[in-house]
Amino acid sequence: GDWDVSGVVVYARNGATITDYSLGISQTSGNSPTGLVTGNNFIGYTLTIGIATHTQFSHTIPTFRVSLSGTSTVYLKGYTEYTIATPTRTGRISARRPH
């Protein structure tokens, strides 16, 4: 059936300089970009000047429709390129069946 799916990722710099980051929602596990569509279920940023000033920042994938024919797993993906320390990501994925 159809599901309305959304997600949010909060990035914490932890002293790192972040130069590239993205988030997406997909039925493909791991680092694969399969099924990710910019502006639909994927947001990605490459920065010419790294983020070194904000402690935390977040981005959201707004609600979009996922049609499934049976039991399936849907993944929230986050990616970060950085220098110096190690940033962290915390995320949440939400899904509900529309009436």
PDB file of N, CA and C in Angstrom:
ATOM      1  N   GLY A   1       0.809  -1.189   0.000  1.00  0.00           N
ATOM      2  CA  GLY A   1       0.000   0.000   0.000  1.00  0.00           C
ATOM      3  C   GLY A   1       0.852   1.252   0.000  1.00  0.00           C
ATOM      4  N   ASP A   2       0.187   2.379   0.071  1.00  0.00           N
ATOM      5  CA  ASP A   2       0.867   3.677   0.079  1.00  0.00           C
ATOM      6  C   ASP A   2       1.187   4.112   1.508  1.00  0.00           C
ATOM      7  N   TRP A   3       2.354   4.738   1.654  1.00  0.00           N
ATOM      8  CA  TRP A   3       2.799   5.285   2.930  1.00  0.00           C
ATOM      9  C   TRP A   3       3.303   6.705   2.710  1.00  0.00           C
ATOM     10  N   ASP A   4       3.026   7.592   3.656  1.00  0.00           N
ATOM     11  CA  ASP A   4       3.620   8.927   3.686  1.00  0.00           C
ATOM     12  C   ASP A   4       4.829   8.854   4.608  1.00  0.00           C
ATOM     13  N   VAL A   5       6.021   9.120   4.051  1.00  0.00           N
ATOM     14  CA  VAL A   5       7.280   8.953   4.777  1.00  0.00           C
ATOM     15  C   VAL A   5       8.005  10.293   4.846  1.00  0.00           C
ATOM     16  N   SER A   6       8.626  10.593   5.992  1.00  0.00           N
ATOM     17  CA  SER A   6       9.443  11.803   6.149  1.00  0.00           C
ATOM     18  C   SER A   6      10.605  11.473   7.078  1.00  0.00           C
ATOM     19  N   GLY A   7      11.595  12.348   7.107  1.00  0.00           N
ATOM     20  CA  GLY A   7      12.743  12.116   7.978  1.00  0.00           C
ATOM     21  C   GLY A   7      13.461  13.402   8.318  1.00  0.00           C
ATOM     22  N   VAL A   8      14.184  13.378   9.414  1.00  0.00           N
ATOM     23  CA  VAL A   8      14.994  14.516   9.838  1.00  0.00           C
ATOM     24  C   VAL A   8      16.330  13.985  10.351  1.00  0.00           C
ATOM     25  N   VAL A   9      17.404  14.712  10.055  1.00  0.00           N
ATOM     26  CA  VAL A   9      18.729  14.380  10.568  1.00  0.00           C
ATOM     27  C   VAL A   9      19.307  15.624  11.228  1.00  0.00           C
ATOM     28  N   VAL A  10      19.843  15.456  12.442  1.00  0.00           N
ATOM     29  CA  VAL A  10      20.530  16.526  13.167  1.00  0.00           C
ATOM     30  C   VAL A  10      22.010  16.190  13.139  1.00  0.00           C
ATOM     31  N   TYR A  11      22.799  17.127  12.641  1.00  0.00           N
ATOM     32  CA  TYR A  11      24.252  16.976  12.569  1.00  0.00           C
ATOM     33  C   TYR A  11      24.874  17.751  13.718  1.00  0.00           C
ATOM     34  N   ALA A  12      25.779  17.113  14.466  1.00  0.00           N
ATOM     35  CA  ALA A  12      26.539  17.790  15.525  1.00  0.00           C
ATOM     36  C   ALA A  12      28.001  17.808  15.088  1.00  0.00           C
ATOM     37  N   ARG A  13      28.566  19.008  14.987  1.00  0.00           N
ATOM     38  CA  ARG A  13      29.933  19.139  14.477  1.00  0.00           C
ATOM     39  C   ARG A  13      30.973  18.487  15.382  1.00  0.00           C
ATOM     40  N   ASN A  14      30.846  18.592  16.676  1.00  0.00           N
ATOM     41  CA  ASN A  14      31.838  18.050  17.621  1.00  0.00           C
ATOM     42  C   ASN A  14      33.249  18.521  17.288  1.00  0.00           C
ATOM     43  N   GLY A  15      33.371  19.757  16.848  1.00  0.00           N
ATOM     44  CA  GLY A  15      34.678  20.340  16.522  1.00  0.00           C
ATOM     45  C   GLY A  15      35.129  20.126  15.094  1.00  0.00           C
ATOM     46  N   ALA A  16      34.374  19.371  14.310  1.00  0.00           N
ATOM     47  CA  ALA A  16      34.753  19.094  12.918  1.00  0.00           C
ATOM     48  C   ALA A  16      34.389  20.270  12.009  1.00  0.00           C
ATOM     49  N   THR A  17      35.054  20.340  10.873  1.00  0.00           N
ATOM     50  CA  THR A  17      34.672  21.239   9.792  1.00  0.00           C
ATOM     51  C   THR A  17      34.006  20.380   8.731  1.00  0.00           C
ATOM     52  N   ILE A  18      32.706  20.581   8.531  1.00  0.00           N
ATOM     53  CA  ILE A  18      31.937  19.773   7.587  1.00  0.00           C
ATOM     54  C   ILE A  18      31.979  20.420   6.212  1.00  0.00           C
ATOM     55  N   THR A  19      32.343  19.632   5.189  1.00  0.00           N
ATOM     56  CA  THR A  19      32.471  20.156   3.835  1.00  0.00           C
ATOM     57  C   THR A  19      31.401  19.619   2.886  1.00  0.00           C
ATOM     58  N   ASP A  20      30.729  18.543   3.255  1.00  0.00           N
ATOM     59  CA  ASP A  20      29.710  17.955   2.400  1.00  0.00           C
ATOM     60  C   ASP A  20      28.781  17.131   3.288  1.00  0.00           C
ATOM     61  N   TYR A  21      27.477  17.240   3.055  1.00  0.00           N
ATOM     62  CA  TYR A  21      26.557  16.411   3.814  1.00  0.00           C
ATOM     63  C   TYR A  21      25.282  16.191   3.015  1.00  0.00           C
ATOM     64  N   SER A  22      24.609  15.105   3.321  1.00  0.00           N
ATOM     65  CA  SER A  22      23.370  14.798   2.634  1.00  0.00           C
ATOM     66  C   SER A  22      22.511  13.894   3.499  1.00  0.00           C
ATOM     67  N   LEU A  23      21.243  13.811   3.126  1.00  0.00           N
ATOM     68  CA  LEU A  23      20.340  12.867   3.754  1.00  0.00           C
ATOM     69  C   LEU A  23      19.317  12.425   2.737  1.00  0.00           C
ATOM     70  N   GLY A  24      18.815  11.227   2.934  1.00  0.00           N
ATOM     71  CA  GLY A  24      17.840  10.685   2.010  1.00  0.00           C
ATOM     72  C   GLY A  24      17.062   9.542   2.636  1.00  0.00           C
ATOM     73  N   ILE A  25      16.002   9.153   1.971  1.00  0.00           N
ATOM     74  CA  ILE A  25      15.177   8.028   2.382  1.00  0.00           C
ATOM     75  C   ILE A  25      15.049   7.108   1.181  1.00  0.00           C
ATOM     76  N   SER A  26      15.351   5.814   1.403  1.00  0.00           N
ATOM     77  CA  SER A  26      15.389   4.874   0.292  1.00  0.00           C
ATOM     78  C   SER A  26      15.046   3.471   0.775  1.00  0.00           C
ATOM     79  N   GLN A  27      14.652   2.616  -0.148  1.00  0.00           N
ATOM     80  CA  GLN A  27      14.437   1.205   0.162  1.00  0.00           C
ATOM     81  C   GLN A  27      15.713   0.391  -0.039  1.00  0.00           C
ATOM     82  N   THR A  28      16.809   1.050  -0.425  1.00  0.00           N
ATOM     83  CA  THR A  28      18.095   0.387  -0.641  1.00  0.00           C
ATOM     84  C   THR A  28      19.003   0.666   0.548  1.00  0.00           C
ATOM     85  N   SER A  29      19.552  -0.378   1.150  1.00  0.00           N
ATOM     86  CA  SER A  29      20.404  -0.202   2.319  1.00  0.00           C
ATOM     87  C   SER A  29      21.801   0.255   1.922  1.00  0.00           C
ATOM     88  N   GLY A  30      22.594   0.617   2.909  1.00  0.00           N
ATOM     89  CA  GLY A  30      23.992   0.985   2.699  1.00  0.00           C
ATOM     90  C   GLY A  30      24.167   2.334   2.032  1.00  0.00           C
ATOM     91  N   ASN A  31      25.328   2.500   1.388  1.00  0.00           N
ATOM     92  CA  ASN A  31      25.689   3.786   0.787  1.00  0.00           C
ATOM     93  C   ASN A  31      25.167   3.976  -0.628  1.00  0.00           C
ATOM     94  N   SER A  32      24.360   3.081  -1.117  1.00  0.00           N
ATOM     95  CA  SER A  32      23.861   3.154  -2.487  1.00  0.00           C
ATOM     96  C   SER A  32      22.949   4.367  -2.694  1.00  0.00           C
ATOM     97  N   PRO A  33      23.122   5.096  -3.812  1.00  0.00           N
ATOM     98  CA  PRO A  33      22.224   6.209  -4.126  1.00  0.00           C
ATOM     99  C   PRO A  33      20.963   5.752  -4.867  1.00  0.00           C
ATOM    100  N   THR A  34      20.801   4.435  -5.066  1.00  0.00           N
ATOM    101  CA  THR A  34      19.656   3.910  -5.797  1.00  0.00           C
ATOM    102  C   THR A  34      18.348   4.378  -5.160  1.00  0.00           C
ATOM    103  N   GLY A  35      17.470   4.941  -5.979  1.00  0.00           N
ATOM    104  CA  GLY A  35      16.168   5.387  -5.509  1.00  0.00           C
ATOM    105  C   GLY A  35      16.134   6.778  -4.913  1.00  0.00           C
ATOM    106  N   LEU A  36      17.291   7.441  -4.787  1.00  0.00           N
ATOM    107  CA  LEU A  36      17.317   8.794  -4.229  1.00  0.00           C
ATOM    108  C   LEU A  36      17.117   9.814  -5.346  1.00  0.00           C
ATOM    109  N   VAL A  37      16.141  10.708  -5.154  1.00  0.00           N
ATOM    110  CA  VAL A  37      15.811  11.719  -6.158  1.00  0.00           C
ATOM    111  C   VAL A  37      15.877  13.097  -5.495  1.00  0.00           C
ATOM    112  N   THR A  38      16.793  13.949  -5.976  1.00  0.00           N
ATOM    113  CA  THR A  38      16.939  15.292  -5.420  1.00  0.00           C
ATOM    114  C   THR A  38      15.614  16.040  -5.479  1.00  0.00           C
ATOM    115  N   GLY A  39      15.252  16.641  -4.355  1.00  0.00           N
ATOM    116  CA  GLY A  39      14.008  17.412  -4.276  1.00  0.00           C
ATOM    117  C   GLY A  39      12.802  16.564  -3.920  1.00  0.00           C
ATOM    118  N   ASN A  40      12.965  15.259  -3.878  1.00  0.00           N
ATOM    119  CA  ASN A  40      11.869  14.362  -3.525  1.00  0.00           C
ATOM    120  C   ASN A  40      12.193  13.654  -2.212  1.00  0.00           C
ATOM    121  N   ASN A  41      13.209  12.790  -2.243  1.00  0.00           N
ATOM    122  CA  ASN A  41      13.602  12.047  -1.049  1.00  0.00           C
ATOM    123  C   ASN A  41      15.108  12.138  -0.791  1.00  0.00           C
ATOM    124  N   PHE A  42      15.735  13.198  -1.312  1.00  0.00           N
ATOM    125  CA  PHE A  42      17.169  13.389  -1.138  1.00  0.00           C
ATOM    126  C   PHE A  42      17.507  14.873  -1.092  1.00  0.00           C
ATOM    127  N   ILE A  43      18.400  15.241  -0.166  1.00  0.00           N
ATOM    128  CA  ILE A  43      18.948  16.597  -0.072  1.00  0.00           C
ATOM    129  C   ILE A  43      20.450  16.444   0.104  1.00  0.00           C
ATOM    130  N   GLY A  44      21.236  17.142  -0.718  1.00  0.00           N
ATOM    131  CA  GLY A  44      22.682  17.069  -0.599  1.00  0.00           C
ATOM    132  C   GLY A  44      23.315  18.437  -0.775  1.00  0.00           C
ATOM    133  N   TYR A  45      24.383  18.691  -0.029  1.00  0.00           N
ATOM    134  CA  TYR A  45      25.078  19.975  -0.076  1.00  0.00           C
ATOM    135  C   TYR A  45      26.577  19.751  -0.162  1.00  0.00           C
ATOM    136  N   THR A  46      27.236  20.459  -1.056  1.00  0.00           N
ATOM    137  CA  THR A  46      28.688  20.529  -1.093  1.00  0.00           C
ATOM    138  C   THR A  46      29.041  21.974  -0.805  1.00  0.00           C
ATOM    139  N   LEU A  47      29.904  22.184   0.165  1.00  0.00           N
ATOM    140  CA  LEU A  47      30.216  23.534   0.630  1.00  0.00           C
ATOM    141  C   LEU A  47      31.594  23.959   0.155  1.00  0.00           C
ATOM    142  N   THR A  48      31.694  25.174  -0.397  1.00  0.00           N
ATOM    143  CA  THR A  48      33.005  25.677  -0.796  1.00  0.00           C
ATOM    144  C   THR A  48      33.788  26.136   0.427  1.00  0.00           C
ATOM    145  N   ILE A  49      33.085  26.542   1.464  1.00  0.00           N
ATOM    146  CA  ILE A  49      33.699  26.883   2.751  1.00  0.00           C
ATOM    147  C   ILE A  49      33.021  25.986   3.776  1.00  0.00           C
ATOM    148  N   GLY A  50      33.775  25.158   4.464  1.00  0.00           N
ATOM    149  CA  GLY A  50      33.193  24.207   5.406  1.00  0.00           C
ATOM    150  C   GLY A  50      32.450  24.881   6.547  1.00  0.00           C
ATOM    151  N   ILE A  51      31.481  24.164   7.092  1.00  0.00           N
ATOM    152  CA  ILE A  51      30.740  24.644   8.257  1.00  0.00           C
ATOM    153  C   ILE A  51      31.629  24.440   9.472  1.00  0.00           C
ATOM    154  N   ALA A  52      32.065  25.539  10.078  1.00  0.00           N
ATOM    155  CA  ALA A  52      32.939  25.449  11.245  1.00  0.00           C
ATOM    156  C   ALA A  52      32.417  26.325  12.379  1.00  0.00           C
ATOM    157  N   THR A  53      31.241  26.934  12.186  1.00  0.00           N
ATOM    158  CA  THR A  53      30.759  27.868  13.200  1.00  0.00           C
ATOM    159  C   THR A  53      29.559  27.361  13.982  1.00  0.00           C
ATOM    160  N   HIS A  54      28.649  26.640  13.349  1.00  0.00           N
ATOM    161  CA  HIS A  54      27.456  26.168  14.044  1.00  0.00           C
ATOM    162  C   HIS A  54      27.762  24.863  14.768  1.00  0.00           C
ATOM    163  N   THR A  55      27.263  24.733  15.990  1.00  0.00           N
ATOM    164  CA  THR A  55      27.471  23.516  16.759  1.00  0.00           C
ATOM    165  C   THR A  55      26.610  22.394  16.220  1.00  0.00           C
ATOM    166  N   GLN A  56      25.336  22.692  15.942  1.00  0.00           N
ATOM    167  CA  GLN A  56      24.405  21.710  15.395  1.00  0.00           C
ATOM    168  C   GLN A  56      23.577  22.350  14.295  1.00  0.00           C
ATOM    169  N   PHE A  57      23.144  21.526  13.344  1.00  0.00           N
ATOM    170  CA  PHE A  57      22.207  21.977  12.324  1.00  0.00           C
ATOM    171  C   PHE A  57      21.417  20.769  11.868  1.00  0.00           C
ATOM    172  N   SER A  58      20.277  21.004  11.251  1.00  0.00           N
ATOM    173  CA  SER A  58      19.434  19.879  10.847  1.00  0.00           C
ATOM    174  C   SER A  58      18.821  20.140   9.478  1.00  0.00           C
ATOM    175  N   HIS A  59      18.398  19.054   8.844  1.00  0.00           N
ATOM    176  CA  HIS A  59      17.674  19.124   7.579  1.00  0.00           C
ATOM    177  C   HIS A  59      16.592  18.063   7.592  1.00  0.00           C
ATOM    178  N   THR A  60      15.538  18.327   6.825  1.00  0.00           N
ATOM    179  CA  THR A  60      14.367  17.468   6.814  1.00  0.00           C
ATOM    180  C   THR A  60      14.018  17.047   5.397  1.00  0.00           C
ATOM    181  N   ILE A  61      13.643  15.793   5.238  1.00  0.00           N
ATOM    182  CA  ILE A  61      13.016  15.323   4.003  1.00  0.00           C
ATOM    183  C   ILE A  61      11.517  15.445   4.250  1.00  0.00           C
ATOM    184  N   PRO A  62      10.830  16.341   3.534  1.00  0.00           N
ATOM    185  CA  PRO A  62       9.388  16.477   3.740  1.00  0.00           C
ATOM    186  C   PRO A  62       8.649  15.199   3.342  1.00  0.00           C
ATOM    187  N   THR A  63       7.423  15.092   3.754  1.00  0.00           N
ATOM    188  CA  THR A  63       6.610  13.924   3.461  1.00  0.00           C
ATOM    189  C   THR A  63       6.523  13.667   1.962  1.00  0.00           C
ATOM    190  N   PHE A  64       6.757  12.410   1.581  1.00  0.00           N
ATOM    191  CA  PHE A  64       6.579  11.985   0.200  1.00  0.00           C
ATOM    192  C   PHE A  64       5.955  10.592   0.218  1.00  0.00           C
ATOM    193  N   ARG A  65       5.352  10.202  -0.880  1.00  0.00           N
ATOM    194  CA  ARG A  65       4.614   8.944  -0.967  1.00  0.00           C
ATOM    195  C   ARG A  65       5.520   7.794  -1.381  1.00  0.00           C
ATOM    196  N   VAL A  66       5.444   6.676  -0.642  1.00  0.00           N
ATOM    197  CA  VAL A  66       6.144   5.440  -0.980  1.00  0.00           C
ATOM    198  C   VAL A  66       5.077   4.368  -1.178  1.00  0.00           C
ATOM    199  N   SER A  67       5.076   3.718  -2.339  1.00  0.00           N
ATOM    200  CA  SER A  67       4.124   2.649  -2.634  1.00  0.00           C
ATOM    201  C   SER A  67       4.827   1.307  -2.510  1.00  0.00           C
ATOM    202  N   LEU A  68       4.326   0.464  -1.626  1.00  0.00           N
ATOM    203  CA  LEU A  68       4.916  -0.846  -1.366  1.00  0.00           C
ATOM    204  C   LEU A  68       3.924  -1.942  -1.712  1.00  0.00           C
ATOM    205  N   SER A  69       4.433  -3.035  -2.280  1.00  0.00           N
ATOM    206  CA  SER A  69       3.559  -4.145  -2.640  1.00  0.00           C
ATOM    207  C   SER A  69       3.496  -5.198  -1.532  1.00  0.00           C
ATOM    208  N   GLY A  70       4.353  -5.083  -0.529  1.00  0.00           N
ATOM    209  CA  GLY A  70       4.372  -6.028   0.588  1.00  0.00           C
ATOM    210  C   GLY A  70       5.265  -5.501   1.690  1.00  0.00           C
ATOM    211  N   THR A  71       5.640  -6.370   2.594  1.00  0.00           N
ATOM    212  CA  THR A  71       6.525  -5.981   3.689  1.00  0.00           C
ATOM    213  C   THR A  71       7.859  -5.504   3.121  1.00  0.00           C
ATOM    214  N   SER A  72       8.343  -4.377   3.604  1.00  0.00           N
ATOM    215  CA  SER A  72       9.588  -3.809   3.099  1.00  0.00           C
ATOM    216  C   SER A  72      10.236  -2.962   4.179  1.00  0.00           C
ATOM    217  N   THR A  73      11.529  -2.731   4.040  1.00  0.00           N
ATOM    218  CA  THR A  73      12.264  -1.851   4.941  1.00  0.00           C
ATOM    219  C   THR A  73      12.589  -0.569   4.193  1.00  0.00           C
ATOM    220  N   VAL A  74      12.408   0.551   4.866  1.00  0.00           N
ATOM    221  CA  VAL A  74      12.737   1.861   4.304  1.00  0.00           C
ATOM    222  C   VAL A  74      13.797   2.470   5.221  1.00  0.00           C
ATOM    223  N   TYR A  75      14.872   3.016   4.626  1.00  0.00           N
ATOM    224  CA  TYR A  75      16.030   3.481   5.377  1.00  0.00           C
ATOM    225  C   TYR A  75      16.159   5.003   5.327  1.00  0.00           C
ATOM    226  N   LEU A  76      16.538   5.580   6.461  1.00  0.00           N
ATOM    227  CA  LEU A  76      16.956   6.975   6.525  1.00  0.00           C
ATOM    228  C   LEU A  76      18.475   6.965   6.433  1.00  0.00           C
ATOM    229  N   LYS A  77      19.032   7.713   5.468  1.00  0.00           N
ATOM    230  CA  LYS A  77      20.473   7.718   5.226  1.00  0.00           C
ATOM    231  C   LYS A  77      21.042   9.105   5.498  1.00  0.00           C
ATOM    232  N   GLY A  78      22.203   9.145   6.121  1.00  0.00           N
ATOM    233  CA  GLY A  78      22.912  10.388   6.335  1.00  0.00           C
ATOM    234  C   GLY A  78      24.368  10.227   5.944  1.00  0.00           C
ATOM    235  N   TYR A  79      24.952  11.262   5.362  1.00  0.00           N
ATOM    236  CA  TYR A  79      26.335  11.209   4.887  1.00  0.00           C
ATOM    237  C   TYR A  79      27.019  12.517   5.243  1.00  0.00           C
ATOM    238  N   THR A  80      28.280  12.442   5.650  1.00  0.00           N
ATOM    239  CA  THR A  80      29.033  13.646   6.009  1.00  0.00           C
ATOM    240  C   THR A  80      30.488  13.490   5.581  1.00  0.00           C
ATOM    241  N   GLU A  81      31.034  14.532   4.917  1.00  0.00           N
ATOM    242  CA  GLU A  81      32.482  14.627   4.701  1.00  0.00           C
ATOM    243  C   GLU A  81      32.979  15.728   5.615  1.00  0.00           C
ATOM    244  N   TYR A  82      34.133  15.507   6.223  1.00  0.00           N
ATOM    245  CA  TYR A  82      34.597  16.459   7.231  1.00  0.00           C
ATOM    246  C   TYR A  82      36.109  16.378   7.372  1.00  0.00           C
ATOM    247  N   THR A  83      36.662  17.374   8.055  1.00  0.00           N
ATOM    248  CA  THR A  83      38.069  17.381   8.426  1.00  0.00           C
ATOM    249  C   THR A  83      38.160  17.605   9.928  1.00  0.00           C
ATOM    250  N   ILE A  84      39.262  17.319  10.475  1.00  0.00           N
ATOM    251  CA  ILE A  84      39.588  17.476  11.892  1.00  0.00           C
ATOM    252  C   ILE A  84      38.779  16.457  12.712  1.00  0.00           C
ATOM    253  N   ALA A  85      38.019  16.853  13.698  1.00  0.00           N
ATOM    254  CA  ALA A  85      37.327  15.954  14.629  1.00  0.00           C
ATOM    255  C   ALA A  85      36.276  15.096  13.913  1.00  0.00           C
ATOM    256  N   THR A  86      35.443  14.393  14.666  1.00  0.00           N
ATOM    257  CA  THR A  86      34.439  13.506  14.094  1.00  0.00           C
ATOM    258  C   THR A  86      33.027  13.976  14.444  1.00  0.00           C
ATOM    259  N   PRO A  87      32.257  14.425  13.446  1.00  0.00           N
ATOM    260  CA  PRO A  87      30.879  14.840  13.714  1.00  0.00           C
ATOM    261  C   PRO A  87      29.984  13.615  13.924  1.00  0.00           C
ATOM    262  N   THR A  88      28.797  13.851  14.463  1.00  0.00           N
ATOM    263  CA  THR A  88      27.816  12.782  14.635  1.00  0.00           C
ATOM    264  C   THR A  88      26.510  13.179  13.970  1.00  0.00           C
ATOM    265  N   ARG A  89      25.661  12.179  13.721  1.00  0.00           N
ATOM    266  CA  ARG A  89      24.334  12.409  13.155  1.00  0.00           C
ATOM    267  C   ARG A  89      23.327  11.649  13.999  1.00  0.00           C
ATOM    268  N   THR A  90      22.185  12.258  14.195  1.00  0.00           N
ATOM    269  CA  THR A  90      21.062  11.611  14.841  1.00  0.00           C
ATOM    270  C   THR A  90      19.863  11.814  13.932  1.00  0.00           C
ATOM    271  N   GLY A  91      19.085  10.780  13.715  1.00  0.00           N
ATOM    272  CA  GLY A  91      17.966  10.926  12.779  1.00  0.00           C
ATOM    273  C   GLY A  91      16.712  10.244  13.239  1.00  0.00           C
ATOM    274  N   ARG A  92      15.630  10.600  12.576  1.00  0.00           N
ATOM    275  CA  ARG A  92      14.348   9.971  12.822  1.00  0.00           C
ATOM    276  C   ARG A  92      13.600   9.849  11.499  1.00  0.00           C
ATOM    277  N   ILE A  93      13.042   8.684  11.245  1.00  0.00           N
ATOM    278  CA  ILE A  93      12.210   8.469  10.075  1.00  0.00           C
ATOM    279  C   ILE A  93      10.794   8.204  10.573  1.00  0.00           C
ATOM    280  N   SER A  94       9.806   8.748   9.869  1.00  0.00           N
ATOM    281  CA  SER A  94       8.411   8.564  10.245  1.00  0.00           C
ATOM    282  C   SER A  94       7.629   8.089   9.033  1.00  0.00           C
ATOM    283  N   ALA A  95       6.660   7.214   9.272  1.00  0.00           N
ATOM    284  CA  ALA A  95       5.807   6.725   8.186  1.00  0.00           C
ATOM    285  C   ALA A  95       4.400   6.518   8.725  1.00  0.00           C
ATOM    286  N   ARG A  96       3.429   6.861   7.900  1.00  0.00           N
ATOM    287  CA  ARG A  96       2.030   6.625   8.273  1.00  0.00           C
ATOM    288  C   ARG A  96       1.233   6.294   7.026  1.00  0.00           C
ATOM    289  N   ARG A  97       0.219   5.488   7.213  1.00  0.00           N
ATOM    290  CA  ARG A  97      -0.673   5.139   6.115  1.00  0.00           C
ATOM    291  C   ARG A  97      -1.715   6.235   5.960  1.00  0.00           C
ATOM    292  N   PRO A  98      -1.830   6.838   4.782  1.00  0.00           N
ATOM    293  CA  PRO A  98      -2.878   7.851   4.579  1.00  0.00           C
ATOM    294  C   PRO A  98      -4.252   7.186   4.569  1.00  0.00           C
ATOM    295  N   HIS A  99      -5.256   7.917   4.994  1.00  0.00           N
ATOM    296  CA  HIS A  99      -6.628   7.368   5.039  1.00  0.00           C
ATOM    297  C   HIS A  99      -7.280   7.472   3.690  1.00  0.00           C
TER     298      HIS A  99
END
